[in-house]
PDB file of C-alpha atoms and ligand atoms in Angstrom:
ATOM      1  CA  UNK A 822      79.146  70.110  78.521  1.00  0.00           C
ATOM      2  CA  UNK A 823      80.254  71.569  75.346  1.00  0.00           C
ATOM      3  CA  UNK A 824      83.440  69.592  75.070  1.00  0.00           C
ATOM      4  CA  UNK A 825      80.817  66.332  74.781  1.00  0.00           C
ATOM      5  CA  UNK A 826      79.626  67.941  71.395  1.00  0.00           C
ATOM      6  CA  UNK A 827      82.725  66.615  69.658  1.00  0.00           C
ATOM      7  CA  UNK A 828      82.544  63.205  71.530  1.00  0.00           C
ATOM      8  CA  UNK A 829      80.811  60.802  69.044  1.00  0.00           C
ATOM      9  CA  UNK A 830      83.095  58.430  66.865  1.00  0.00           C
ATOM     10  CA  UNK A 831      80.544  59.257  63.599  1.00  0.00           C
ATOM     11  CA  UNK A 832      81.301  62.865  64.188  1.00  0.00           C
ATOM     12  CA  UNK A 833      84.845  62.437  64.346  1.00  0.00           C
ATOM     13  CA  UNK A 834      85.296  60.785  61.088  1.00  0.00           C
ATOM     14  CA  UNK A 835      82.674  63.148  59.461  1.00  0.00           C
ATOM     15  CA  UNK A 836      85.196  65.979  60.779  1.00  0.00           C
ATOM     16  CA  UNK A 837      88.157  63.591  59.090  1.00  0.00           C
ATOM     17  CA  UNK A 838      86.398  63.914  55.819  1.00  0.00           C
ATOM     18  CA  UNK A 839      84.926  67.356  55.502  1.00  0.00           C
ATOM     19  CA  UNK A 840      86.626  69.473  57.759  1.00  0.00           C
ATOM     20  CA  UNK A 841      88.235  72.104  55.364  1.00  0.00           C
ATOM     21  CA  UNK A 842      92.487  72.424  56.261  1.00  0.00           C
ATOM     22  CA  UNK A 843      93.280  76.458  57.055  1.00  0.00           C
ATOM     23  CA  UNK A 844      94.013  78.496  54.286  1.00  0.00           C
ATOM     24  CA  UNK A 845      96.896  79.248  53.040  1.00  0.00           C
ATOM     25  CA  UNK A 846      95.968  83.365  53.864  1.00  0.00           C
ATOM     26  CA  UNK A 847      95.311  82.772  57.118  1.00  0.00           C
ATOM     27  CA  UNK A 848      99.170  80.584  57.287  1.00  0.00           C
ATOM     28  CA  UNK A 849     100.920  83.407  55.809  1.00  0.00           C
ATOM     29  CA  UNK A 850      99.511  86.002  58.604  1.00  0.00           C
ATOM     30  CA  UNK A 851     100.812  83.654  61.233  1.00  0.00           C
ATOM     31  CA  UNK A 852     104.171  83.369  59.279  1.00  0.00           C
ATOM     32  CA  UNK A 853     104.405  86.232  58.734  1.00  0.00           C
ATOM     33  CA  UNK A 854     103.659  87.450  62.775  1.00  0.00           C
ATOM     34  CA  UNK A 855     106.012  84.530  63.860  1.00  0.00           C
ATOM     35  CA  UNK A 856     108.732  85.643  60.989  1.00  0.00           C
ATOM     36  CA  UNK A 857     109.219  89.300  62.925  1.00  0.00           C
ATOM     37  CA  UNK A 858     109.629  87.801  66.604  1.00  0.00           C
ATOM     38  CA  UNK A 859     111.149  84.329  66.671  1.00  0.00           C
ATOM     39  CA  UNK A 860     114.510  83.134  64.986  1.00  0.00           C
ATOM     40  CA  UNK A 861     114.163  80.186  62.356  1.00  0.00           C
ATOM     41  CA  UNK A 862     114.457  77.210  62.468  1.00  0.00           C
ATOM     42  CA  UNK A 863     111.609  76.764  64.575  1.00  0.00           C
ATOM     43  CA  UNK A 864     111.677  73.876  67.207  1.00  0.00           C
ATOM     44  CA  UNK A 865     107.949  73.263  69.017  1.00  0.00           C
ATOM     45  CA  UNK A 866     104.384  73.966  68.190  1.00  0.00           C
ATOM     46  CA  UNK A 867     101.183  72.924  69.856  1.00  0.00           C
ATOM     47  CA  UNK A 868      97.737  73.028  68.418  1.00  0.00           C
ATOM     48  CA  UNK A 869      95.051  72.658  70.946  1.00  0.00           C
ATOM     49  CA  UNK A 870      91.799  71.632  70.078  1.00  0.00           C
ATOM     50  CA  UNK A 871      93.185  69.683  66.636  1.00  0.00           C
ATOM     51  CA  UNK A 872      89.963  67.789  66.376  1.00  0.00           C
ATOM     52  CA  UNK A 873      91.042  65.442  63.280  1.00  0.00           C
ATOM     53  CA  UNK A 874      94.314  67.227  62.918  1.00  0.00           C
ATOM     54  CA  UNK A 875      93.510  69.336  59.614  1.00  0.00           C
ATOM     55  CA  UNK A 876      95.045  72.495  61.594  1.00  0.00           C
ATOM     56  CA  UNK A 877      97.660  70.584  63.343  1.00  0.00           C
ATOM     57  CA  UNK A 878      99.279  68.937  59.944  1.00  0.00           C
ATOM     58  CA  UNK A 879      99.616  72.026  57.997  1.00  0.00           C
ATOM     59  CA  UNK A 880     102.213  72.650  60.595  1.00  0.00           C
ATOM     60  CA  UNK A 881     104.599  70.322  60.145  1.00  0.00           C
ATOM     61  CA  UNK A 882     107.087  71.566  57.434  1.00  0.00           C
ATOM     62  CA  UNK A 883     107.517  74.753  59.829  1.00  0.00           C
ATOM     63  CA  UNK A 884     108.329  73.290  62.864  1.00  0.00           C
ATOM     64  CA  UNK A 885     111.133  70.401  64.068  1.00  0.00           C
ATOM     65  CA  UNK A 886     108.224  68.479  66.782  1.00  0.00           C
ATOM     66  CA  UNK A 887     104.622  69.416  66.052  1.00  0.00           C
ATOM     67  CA  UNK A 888     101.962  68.530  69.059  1.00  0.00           C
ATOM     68  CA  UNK A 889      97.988  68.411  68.226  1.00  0.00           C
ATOM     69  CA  UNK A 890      95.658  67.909  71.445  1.00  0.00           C
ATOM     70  CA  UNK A 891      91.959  67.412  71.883  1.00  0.00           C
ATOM     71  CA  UNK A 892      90.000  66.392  74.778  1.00  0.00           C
ATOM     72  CA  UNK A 893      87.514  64.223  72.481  1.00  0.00           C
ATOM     73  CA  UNK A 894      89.619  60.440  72.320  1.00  0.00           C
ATOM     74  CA  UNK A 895      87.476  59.839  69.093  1.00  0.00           C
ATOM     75  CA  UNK A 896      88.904  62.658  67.126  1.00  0.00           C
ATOM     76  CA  UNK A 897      92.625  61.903  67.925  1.00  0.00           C
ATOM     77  CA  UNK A 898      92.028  58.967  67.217  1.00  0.00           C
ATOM     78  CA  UNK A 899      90.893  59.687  63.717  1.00  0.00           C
ATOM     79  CA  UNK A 900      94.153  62.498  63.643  1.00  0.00           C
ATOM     80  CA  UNK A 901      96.302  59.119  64.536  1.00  0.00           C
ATOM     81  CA  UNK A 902      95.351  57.424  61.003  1.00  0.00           C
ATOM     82  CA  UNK A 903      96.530  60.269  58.606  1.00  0.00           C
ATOM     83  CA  UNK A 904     100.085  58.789  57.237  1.00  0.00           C
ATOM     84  CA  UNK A 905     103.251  60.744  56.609  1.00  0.00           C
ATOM     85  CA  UNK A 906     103.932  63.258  59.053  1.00  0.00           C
ATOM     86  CA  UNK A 907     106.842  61.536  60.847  1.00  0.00           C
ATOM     87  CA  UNK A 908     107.702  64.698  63.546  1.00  0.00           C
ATOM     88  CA  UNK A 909     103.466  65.497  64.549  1.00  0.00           C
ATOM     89  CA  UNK A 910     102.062  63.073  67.651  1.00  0.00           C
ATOM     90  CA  UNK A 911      99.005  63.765  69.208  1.00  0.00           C
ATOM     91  CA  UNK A 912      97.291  63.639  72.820  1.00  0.00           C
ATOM     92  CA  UNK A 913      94.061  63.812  74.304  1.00  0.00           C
ATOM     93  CA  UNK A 914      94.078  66.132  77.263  1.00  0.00           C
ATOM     94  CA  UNK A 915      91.996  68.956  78.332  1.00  0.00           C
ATOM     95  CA  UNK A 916      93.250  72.414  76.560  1.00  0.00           C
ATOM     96  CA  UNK A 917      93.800  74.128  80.304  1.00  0.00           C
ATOM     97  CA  UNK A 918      96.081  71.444  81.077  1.00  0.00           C
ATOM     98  CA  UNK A 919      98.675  70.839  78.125  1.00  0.00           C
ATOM     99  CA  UNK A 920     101.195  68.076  78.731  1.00  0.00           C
ATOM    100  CA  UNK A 921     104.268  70.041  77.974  1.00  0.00           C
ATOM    101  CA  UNK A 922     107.235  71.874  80.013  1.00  0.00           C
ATOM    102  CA  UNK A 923     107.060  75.359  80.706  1.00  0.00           C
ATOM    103  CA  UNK A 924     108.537  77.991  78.030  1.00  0.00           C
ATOM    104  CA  UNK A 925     108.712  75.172  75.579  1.00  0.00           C
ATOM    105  CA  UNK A 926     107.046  76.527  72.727  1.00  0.00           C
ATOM    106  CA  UNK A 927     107.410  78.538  69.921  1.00  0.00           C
ATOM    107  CA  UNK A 928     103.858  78.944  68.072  1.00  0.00           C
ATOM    108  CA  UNK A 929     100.329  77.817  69.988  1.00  0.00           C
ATOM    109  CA  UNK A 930      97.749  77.155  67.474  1.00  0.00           C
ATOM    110  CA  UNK A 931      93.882  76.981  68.412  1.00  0.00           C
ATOM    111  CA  UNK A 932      91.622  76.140  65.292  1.00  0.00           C
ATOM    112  CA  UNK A 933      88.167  76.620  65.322  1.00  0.00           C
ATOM    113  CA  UNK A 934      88.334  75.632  69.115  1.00  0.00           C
ATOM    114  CA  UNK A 935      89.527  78.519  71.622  1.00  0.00           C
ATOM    115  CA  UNK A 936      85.898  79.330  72.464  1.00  0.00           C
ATOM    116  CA  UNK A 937      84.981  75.941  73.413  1.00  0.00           C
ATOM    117  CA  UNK A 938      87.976  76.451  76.116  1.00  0.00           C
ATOM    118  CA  UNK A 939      87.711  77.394  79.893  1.00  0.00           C
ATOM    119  CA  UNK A 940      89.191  80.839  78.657  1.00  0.00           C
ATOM    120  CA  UNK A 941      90.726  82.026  82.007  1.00  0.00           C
ATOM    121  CA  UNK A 942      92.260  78.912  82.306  1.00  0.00           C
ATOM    122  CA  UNK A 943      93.477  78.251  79.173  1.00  0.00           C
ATOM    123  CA  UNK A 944      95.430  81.717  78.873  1.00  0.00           C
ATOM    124  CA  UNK A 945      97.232  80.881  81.963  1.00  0.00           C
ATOM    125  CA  UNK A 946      98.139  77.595  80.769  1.00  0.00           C
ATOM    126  CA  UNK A 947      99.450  79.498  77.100  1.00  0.00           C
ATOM    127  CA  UNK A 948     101.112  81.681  79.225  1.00  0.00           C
ATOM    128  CA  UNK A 949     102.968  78.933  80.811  1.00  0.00           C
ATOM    129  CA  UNK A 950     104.320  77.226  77.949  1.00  0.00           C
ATOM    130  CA  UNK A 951     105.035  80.110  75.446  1.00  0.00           C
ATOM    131  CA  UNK A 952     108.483  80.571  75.197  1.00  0.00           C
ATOM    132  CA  UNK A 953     109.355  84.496  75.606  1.00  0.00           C
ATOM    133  CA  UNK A 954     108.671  85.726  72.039  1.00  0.00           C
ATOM    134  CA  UNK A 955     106.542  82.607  71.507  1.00  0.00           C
ATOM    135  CA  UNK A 956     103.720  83.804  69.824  1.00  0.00           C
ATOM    136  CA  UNK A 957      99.656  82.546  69.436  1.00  0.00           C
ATOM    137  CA  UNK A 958      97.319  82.543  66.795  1.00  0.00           C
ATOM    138  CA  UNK A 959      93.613  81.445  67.564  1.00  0.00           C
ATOM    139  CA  UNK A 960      91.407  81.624  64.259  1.00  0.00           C
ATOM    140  CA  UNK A 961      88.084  80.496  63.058  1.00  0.00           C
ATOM    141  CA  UNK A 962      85.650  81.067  60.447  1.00  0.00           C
ATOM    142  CA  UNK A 963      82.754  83.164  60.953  1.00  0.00           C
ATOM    143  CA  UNK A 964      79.136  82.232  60.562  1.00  0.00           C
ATOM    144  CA  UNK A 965      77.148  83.279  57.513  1.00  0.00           C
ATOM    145  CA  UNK A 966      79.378  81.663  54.290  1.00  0.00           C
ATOM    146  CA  UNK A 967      78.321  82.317  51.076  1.00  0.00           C
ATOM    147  CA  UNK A 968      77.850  79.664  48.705  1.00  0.00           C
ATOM    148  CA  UNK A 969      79.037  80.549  44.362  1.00  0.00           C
ATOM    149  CA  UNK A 970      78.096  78.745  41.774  1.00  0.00           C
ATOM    150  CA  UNK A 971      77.670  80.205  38.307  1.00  0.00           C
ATOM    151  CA  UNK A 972      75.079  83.589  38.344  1.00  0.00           C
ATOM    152  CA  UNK A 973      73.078  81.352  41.335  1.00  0.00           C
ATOM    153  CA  UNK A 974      75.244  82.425  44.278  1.00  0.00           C
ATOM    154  CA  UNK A 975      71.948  84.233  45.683  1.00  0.00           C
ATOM    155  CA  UNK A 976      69.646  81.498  45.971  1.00  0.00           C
ATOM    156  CA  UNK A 977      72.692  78.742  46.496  1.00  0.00           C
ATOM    157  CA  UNK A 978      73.697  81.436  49.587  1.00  0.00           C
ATOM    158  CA  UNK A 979      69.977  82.120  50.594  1.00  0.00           C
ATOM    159  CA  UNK A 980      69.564  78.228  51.528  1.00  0.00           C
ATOM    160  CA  UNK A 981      72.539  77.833  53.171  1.00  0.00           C
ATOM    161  CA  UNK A 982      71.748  80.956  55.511  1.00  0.00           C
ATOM    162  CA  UNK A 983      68.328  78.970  55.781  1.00  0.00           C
ATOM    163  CA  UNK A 984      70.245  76.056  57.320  1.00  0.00           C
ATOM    164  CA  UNK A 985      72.016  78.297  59.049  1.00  0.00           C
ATOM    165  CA  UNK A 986      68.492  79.618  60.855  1.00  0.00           C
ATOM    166  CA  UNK A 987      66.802  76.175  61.304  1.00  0.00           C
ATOM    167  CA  UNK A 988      70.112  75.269  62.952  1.00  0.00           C
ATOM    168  CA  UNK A 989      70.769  78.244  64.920  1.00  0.00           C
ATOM    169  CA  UNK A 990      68.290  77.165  68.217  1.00  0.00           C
ATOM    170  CA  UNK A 991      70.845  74.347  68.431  1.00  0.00           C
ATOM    171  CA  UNK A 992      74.145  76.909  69.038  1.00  0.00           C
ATOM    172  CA  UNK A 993      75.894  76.247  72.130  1.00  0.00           C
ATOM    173  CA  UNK A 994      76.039  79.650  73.945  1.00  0.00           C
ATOM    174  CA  UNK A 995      79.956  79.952  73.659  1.00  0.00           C
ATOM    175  CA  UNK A 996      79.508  80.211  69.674  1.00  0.00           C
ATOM    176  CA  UNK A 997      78.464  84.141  70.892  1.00  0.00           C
ATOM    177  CA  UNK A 998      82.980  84.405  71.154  1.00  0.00           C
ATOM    178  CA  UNK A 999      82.816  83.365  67.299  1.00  0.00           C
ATOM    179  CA  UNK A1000      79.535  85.565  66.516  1.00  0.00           C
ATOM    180  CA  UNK A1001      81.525  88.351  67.893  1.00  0.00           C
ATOM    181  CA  UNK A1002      85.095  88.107  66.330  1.00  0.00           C
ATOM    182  CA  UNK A1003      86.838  86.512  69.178  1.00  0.00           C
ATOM    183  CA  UNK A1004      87.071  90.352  70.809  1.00  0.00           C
ATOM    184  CA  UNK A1005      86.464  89.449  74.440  1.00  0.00           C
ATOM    185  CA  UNK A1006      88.850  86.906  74.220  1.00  0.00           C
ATOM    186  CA  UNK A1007      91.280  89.482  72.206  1.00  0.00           C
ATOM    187  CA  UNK A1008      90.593  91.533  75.305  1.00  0.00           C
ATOM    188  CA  UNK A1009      91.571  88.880  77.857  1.00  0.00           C
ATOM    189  CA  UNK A1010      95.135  88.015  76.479  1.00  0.00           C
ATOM    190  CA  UNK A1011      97.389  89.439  78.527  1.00  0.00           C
ATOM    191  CA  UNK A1012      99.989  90.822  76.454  1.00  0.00           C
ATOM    192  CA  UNK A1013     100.461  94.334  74.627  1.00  0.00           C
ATOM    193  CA  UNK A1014     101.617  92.712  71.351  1.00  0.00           C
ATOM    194  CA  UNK A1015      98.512  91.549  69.705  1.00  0.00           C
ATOM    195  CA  UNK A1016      96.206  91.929  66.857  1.00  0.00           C
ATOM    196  CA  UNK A1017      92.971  90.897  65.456  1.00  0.00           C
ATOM    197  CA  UNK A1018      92.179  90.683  61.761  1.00  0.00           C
ATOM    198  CA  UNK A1019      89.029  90.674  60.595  1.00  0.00           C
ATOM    199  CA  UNK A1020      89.261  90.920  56.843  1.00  0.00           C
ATOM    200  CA  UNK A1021      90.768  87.649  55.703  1.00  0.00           C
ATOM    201  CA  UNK A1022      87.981  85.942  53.351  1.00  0.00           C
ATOM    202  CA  UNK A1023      88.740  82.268  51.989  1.00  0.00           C
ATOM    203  CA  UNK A1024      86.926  80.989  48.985  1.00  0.00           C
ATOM    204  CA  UNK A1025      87.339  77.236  48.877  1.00  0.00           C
ATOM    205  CA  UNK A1026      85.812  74.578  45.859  1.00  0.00           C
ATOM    206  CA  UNK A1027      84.371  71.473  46.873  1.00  0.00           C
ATOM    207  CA  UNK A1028      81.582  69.130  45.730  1.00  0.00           C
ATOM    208  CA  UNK A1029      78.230  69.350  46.579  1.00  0.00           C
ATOM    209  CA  UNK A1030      78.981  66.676  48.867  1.00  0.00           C
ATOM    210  CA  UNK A1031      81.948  68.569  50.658  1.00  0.00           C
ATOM    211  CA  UNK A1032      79.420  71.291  51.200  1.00  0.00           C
ATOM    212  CA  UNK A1033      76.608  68.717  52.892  1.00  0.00           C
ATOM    213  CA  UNK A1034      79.659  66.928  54.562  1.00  0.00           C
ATOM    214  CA  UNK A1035      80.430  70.029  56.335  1.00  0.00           C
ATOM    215  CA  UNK A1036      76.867  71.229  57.499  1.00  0.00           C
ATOM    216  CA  UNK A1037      76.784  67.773  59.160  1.00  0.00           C
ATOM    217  CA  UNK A1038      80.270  68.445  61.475  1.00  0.00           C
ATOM    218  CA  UNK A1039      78.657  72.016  62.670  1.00  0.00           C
ATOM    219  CA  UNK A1040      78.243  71.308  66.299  1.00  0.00           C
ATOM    220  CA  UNK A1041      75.002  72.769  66.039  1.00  0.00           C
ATOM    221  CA  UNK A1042      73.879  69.761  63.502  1.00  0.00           C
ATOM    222  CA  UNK A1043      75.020  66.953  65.627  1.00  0.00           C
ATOM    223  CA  UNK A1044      72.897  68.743  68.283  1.00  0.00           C
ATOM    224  CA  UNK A1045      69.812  68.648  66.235  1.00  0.00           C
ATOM    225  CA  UNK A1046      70.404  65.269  64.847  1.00  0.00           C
ATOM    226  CA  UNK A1047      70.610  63.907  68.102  1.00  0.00           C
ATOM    227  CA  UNK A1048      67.750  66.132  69.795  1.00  0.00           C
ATOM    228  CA  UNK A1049      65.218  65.458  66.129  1.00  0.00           C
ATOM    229  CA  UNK A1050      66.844  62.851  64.677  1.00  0.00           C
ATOM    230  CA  UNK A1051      64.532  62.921  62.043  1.00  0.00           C
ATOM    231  CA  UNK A1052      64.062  65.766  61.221  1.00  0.00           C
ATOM    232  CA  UNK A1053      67.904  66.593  60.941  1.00  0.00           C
ATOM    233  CA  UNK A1054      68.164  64.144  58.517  1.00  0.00           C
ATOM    234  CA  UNK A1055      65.305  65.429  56.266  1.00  0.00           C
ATOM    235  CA  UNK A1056      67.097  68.436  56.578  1.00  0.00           C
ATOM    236  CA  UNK A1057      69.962  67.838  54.894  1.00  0.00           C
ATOM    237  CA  UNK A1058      68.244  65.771  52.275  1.00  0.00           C
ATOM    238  CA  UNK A1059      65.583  68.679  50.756  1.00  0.00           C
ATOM    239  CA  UNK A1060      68.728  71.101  51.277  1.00  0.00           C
ATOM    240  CA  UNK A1061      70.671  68.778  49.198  1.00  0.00           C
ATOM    241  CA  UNK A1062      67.581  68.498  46.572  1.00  0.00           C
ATOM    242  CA  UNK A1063      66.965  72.203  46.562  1.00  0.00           C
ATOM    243  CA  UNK A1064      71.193  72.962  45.504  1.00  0.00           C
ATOM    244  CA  UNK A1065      70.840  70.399  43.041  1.00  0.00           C
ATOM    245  CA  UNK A1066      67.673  71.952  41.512  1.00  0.00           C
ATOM    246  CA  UNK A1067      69.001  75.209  41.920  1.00  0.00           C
ATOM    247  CA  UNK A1068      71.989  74.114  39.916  1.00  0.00           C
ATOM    248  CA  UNK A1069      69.864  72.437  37.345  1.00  0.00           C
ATOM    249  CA  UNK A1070      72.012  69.236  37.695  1.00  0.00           C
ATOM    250  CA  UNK A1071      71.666  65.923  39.286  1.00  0.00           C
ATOM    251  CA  UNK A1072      75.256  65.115  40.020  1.00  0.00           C
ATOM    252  CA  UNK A1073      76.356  65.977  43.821  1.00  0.00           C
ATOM    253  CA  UNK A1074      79.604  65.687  42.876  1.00  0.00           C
ATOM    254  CA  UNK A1075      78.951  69.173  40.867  1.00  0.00           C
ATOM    255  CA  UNK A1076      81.039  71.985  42.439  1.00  0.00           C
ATOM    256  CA  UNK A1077      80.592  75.190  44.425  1.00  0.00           C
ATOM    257  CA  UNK A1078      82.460  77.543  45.768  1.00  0.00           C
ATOM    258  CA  UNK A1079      82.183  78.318  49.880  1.00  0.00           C
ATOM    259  CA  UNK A1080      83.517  81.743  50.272  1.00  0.00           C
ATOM    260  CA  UNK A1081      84.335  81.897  54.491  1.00  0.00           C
ATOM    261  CA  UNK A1082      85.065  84.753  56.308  1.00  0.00           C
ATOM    262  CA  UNK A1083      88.079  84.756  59.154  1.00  0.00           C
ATOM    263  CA  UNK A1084      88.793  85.364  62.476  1.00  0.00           C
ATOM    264  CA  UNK A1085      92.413  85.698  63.331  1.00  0.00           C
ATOM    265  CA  UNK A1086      94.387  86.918  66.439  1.00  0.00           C
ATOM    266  CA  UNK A1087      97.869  86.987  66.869  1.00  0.00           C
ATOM    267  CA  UNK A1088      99.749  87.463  69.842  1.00  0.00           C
ATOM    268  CA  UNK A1089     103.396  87.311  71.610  1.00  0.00           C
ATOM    269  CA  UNK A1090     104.847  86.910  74.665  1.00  0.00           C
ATOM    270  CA  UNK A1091     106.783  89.144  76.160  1.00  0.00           C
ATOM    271  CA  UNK A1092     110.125  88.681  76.679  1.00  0.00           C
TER     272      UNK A1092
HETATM  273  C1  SAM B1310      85.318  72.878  65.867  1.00  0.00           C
HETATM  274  S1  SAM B1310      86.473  71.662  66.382  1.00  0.00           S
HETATM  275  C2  SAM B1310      87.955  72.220  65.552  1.00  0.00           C
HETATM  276  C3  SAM B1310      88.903  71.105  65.240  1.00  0.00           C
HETATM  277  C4  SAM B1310      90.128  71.469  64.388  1.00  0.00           C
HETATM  278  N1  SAM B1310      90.993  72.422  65.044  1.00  0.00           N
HETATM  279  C5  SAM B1310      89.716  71.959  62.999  1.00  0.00           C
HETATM  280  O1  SAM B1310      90.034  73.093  62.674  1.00  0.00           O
HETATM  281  O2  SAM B1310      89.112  71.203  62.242  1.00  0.00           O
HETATM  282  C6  SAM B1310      86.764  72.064  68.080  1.00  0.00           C
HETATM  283  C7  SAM B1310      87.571  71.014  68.827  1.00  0.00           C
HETATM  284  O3  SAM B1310      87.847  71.506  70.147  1.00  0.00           O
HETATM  285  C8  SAM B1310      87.835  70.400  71.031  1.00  0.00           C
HETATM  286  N2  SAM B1310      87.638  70.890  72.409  1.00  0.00           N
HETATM  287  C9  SAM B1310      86.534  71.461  72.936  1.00  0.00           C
HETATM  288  N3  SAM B1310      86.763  71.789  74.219  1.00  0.00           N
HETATM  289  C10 SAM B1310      88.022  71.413  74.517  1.00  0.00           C
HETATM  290  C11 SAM B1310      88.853  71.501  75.676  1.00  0.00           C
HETATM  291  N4  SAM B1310      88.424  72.048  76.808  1.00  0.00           N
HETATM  292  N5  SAM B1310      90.108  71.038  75.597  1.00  0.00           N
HETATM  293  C12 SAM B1310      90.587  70.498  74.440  1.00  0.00           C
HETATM  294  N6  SAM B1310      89.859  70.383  73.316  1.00  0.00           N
HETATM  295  C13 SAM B1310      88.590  70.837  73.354  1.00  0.00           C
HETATM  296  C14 SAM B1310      86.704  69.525  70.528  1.00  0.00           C
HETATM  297  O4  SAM B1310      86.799  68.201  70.970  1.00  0.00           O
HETATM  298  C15 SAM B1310      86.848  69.687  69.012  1.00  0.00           C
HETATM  299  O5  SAM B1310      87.617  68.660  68.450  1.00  0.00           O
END
């Protein structure tokens, strides 16, 4: 089942550590969306699939009650421990079966998650718990980063898309939504106001070991690691070896830049 990919406590607190929070580009799009249909102050969002609750937090100074579900216990649990966000609570419950009252929400987030979902389902659940007006955003990065550092971007990039080959036997089928820009599940929404936006690109620093860190919470890894255990882990230690050479240092703590590539649709209820 693909929902069991996200199941194992090691994974979850990977996720907690390396998961990169959404970018600020991609938050003003779905401000700026939410801005031209609902009146402020905004009362209730939900974000489904909140893993560790990087997408779910960046919510909270928008909204009065904030609500981040997952149907992995493990990485709600992890979401539970980050401190100081006194109006977000969490749940673990299936993403076709949210545990809140119908038209009760202004702004449905999905993070790197709606193609994991039963799709059918799941609309007709968002359906049920929009608000009229209440708008959507489901967003995700798209495969094939590119990784800067200094004039070595090439050969720093050219590795990564090598992990990204040696990894790519291991890609659950429903990755194919993400391959393709989210546009059958564009398609499926059943509302006229909607858009898709291809163009947003995010370019985010981290440390070498931010950049290994986040290989390792690809689904597709934790498939690998637990189908060649071995093997996996060689993996990531030559890749690490070859970035460091590359970068002619020895400290992993050296950064690089990830430069990501977006997936965003928007969408509103009518009224
Ligand atoms: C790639 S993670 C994204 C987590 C988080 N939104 C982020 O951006 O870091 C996908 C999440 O979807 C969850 N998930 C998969 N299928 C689900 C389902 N049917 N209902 C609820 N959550 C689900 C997984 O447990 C996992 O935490």
């Amino acid at each position: 089942m693909a929902t069991q990919l996200f199941e194992g406590k090691e994974h979850a607190s990977y996720y907690q550590k390396f998961r990169f929070e959404p970018s600020q580009e991609i938050i003003d799009l779905i401000f700026s969306y939410v801005d031209e249909r609902l009146p402020k102050p905004y009362g209730f969002a939900v974000d489904v699939g909140c893993g560790t609750g990087q997408s779910t937090r960046i919510l909270s100074p928008y909204f009065k009650k904030v609500l981040g579900t997952d149907i992995s216990e493990a990485q709600i649990e992890e979401a539970k421990k980050a401190l100081g966000f006194s109006n977000v609570t969490y749940s673990a419950c299936p993403a076709e079966e949210v545990p809140v009252g119908d038209a009760s929400v202004d702004l449905l987030t999905a993070c790197a998650a709606v193609h994991w979902f039963n799709i059918e389902k799941f609309l007709t659940e968002v359906d049920r718990i929009l608000k009229p007006r209440g708008c959507l955003a489901f967003f995700s990065y798209l495969p094939h980063m590119e990784v800067h550092y200094k004039d070595r971007s090439e050969q720093m990039t050219e590795v990564f898309t090598e992990v990204e080959d040696i990894l790519s036997p291991y890609q659950h089928e429903k990755v194919h939504h993400v391959k393709t820009g989210y546009k059958e599940i564009f398609e499926a929404i059943p509302y006229t106001d909607k858009r898709r936006i291809e163009s947003v690109v995010t370019k985010i620093r981290v440390p070498l070991t931010g950049l290994m860190g986040l290989i390792q919470t690809f689904s597709m890894f934790q498939t690998y690691l637990r189908t060649e255990p071995e093997k996996a882990k060689e993996m990531i230690r030559t890749v690490e070896q070859r970035f460091l050479h590359i970068m002619g240092t020895s400290s992993t703590e050296t950064e690089v830049e990830v430069w990501l590539r977006n997936i965003l649709v928007l969408a509103s209820k009518p009224q």
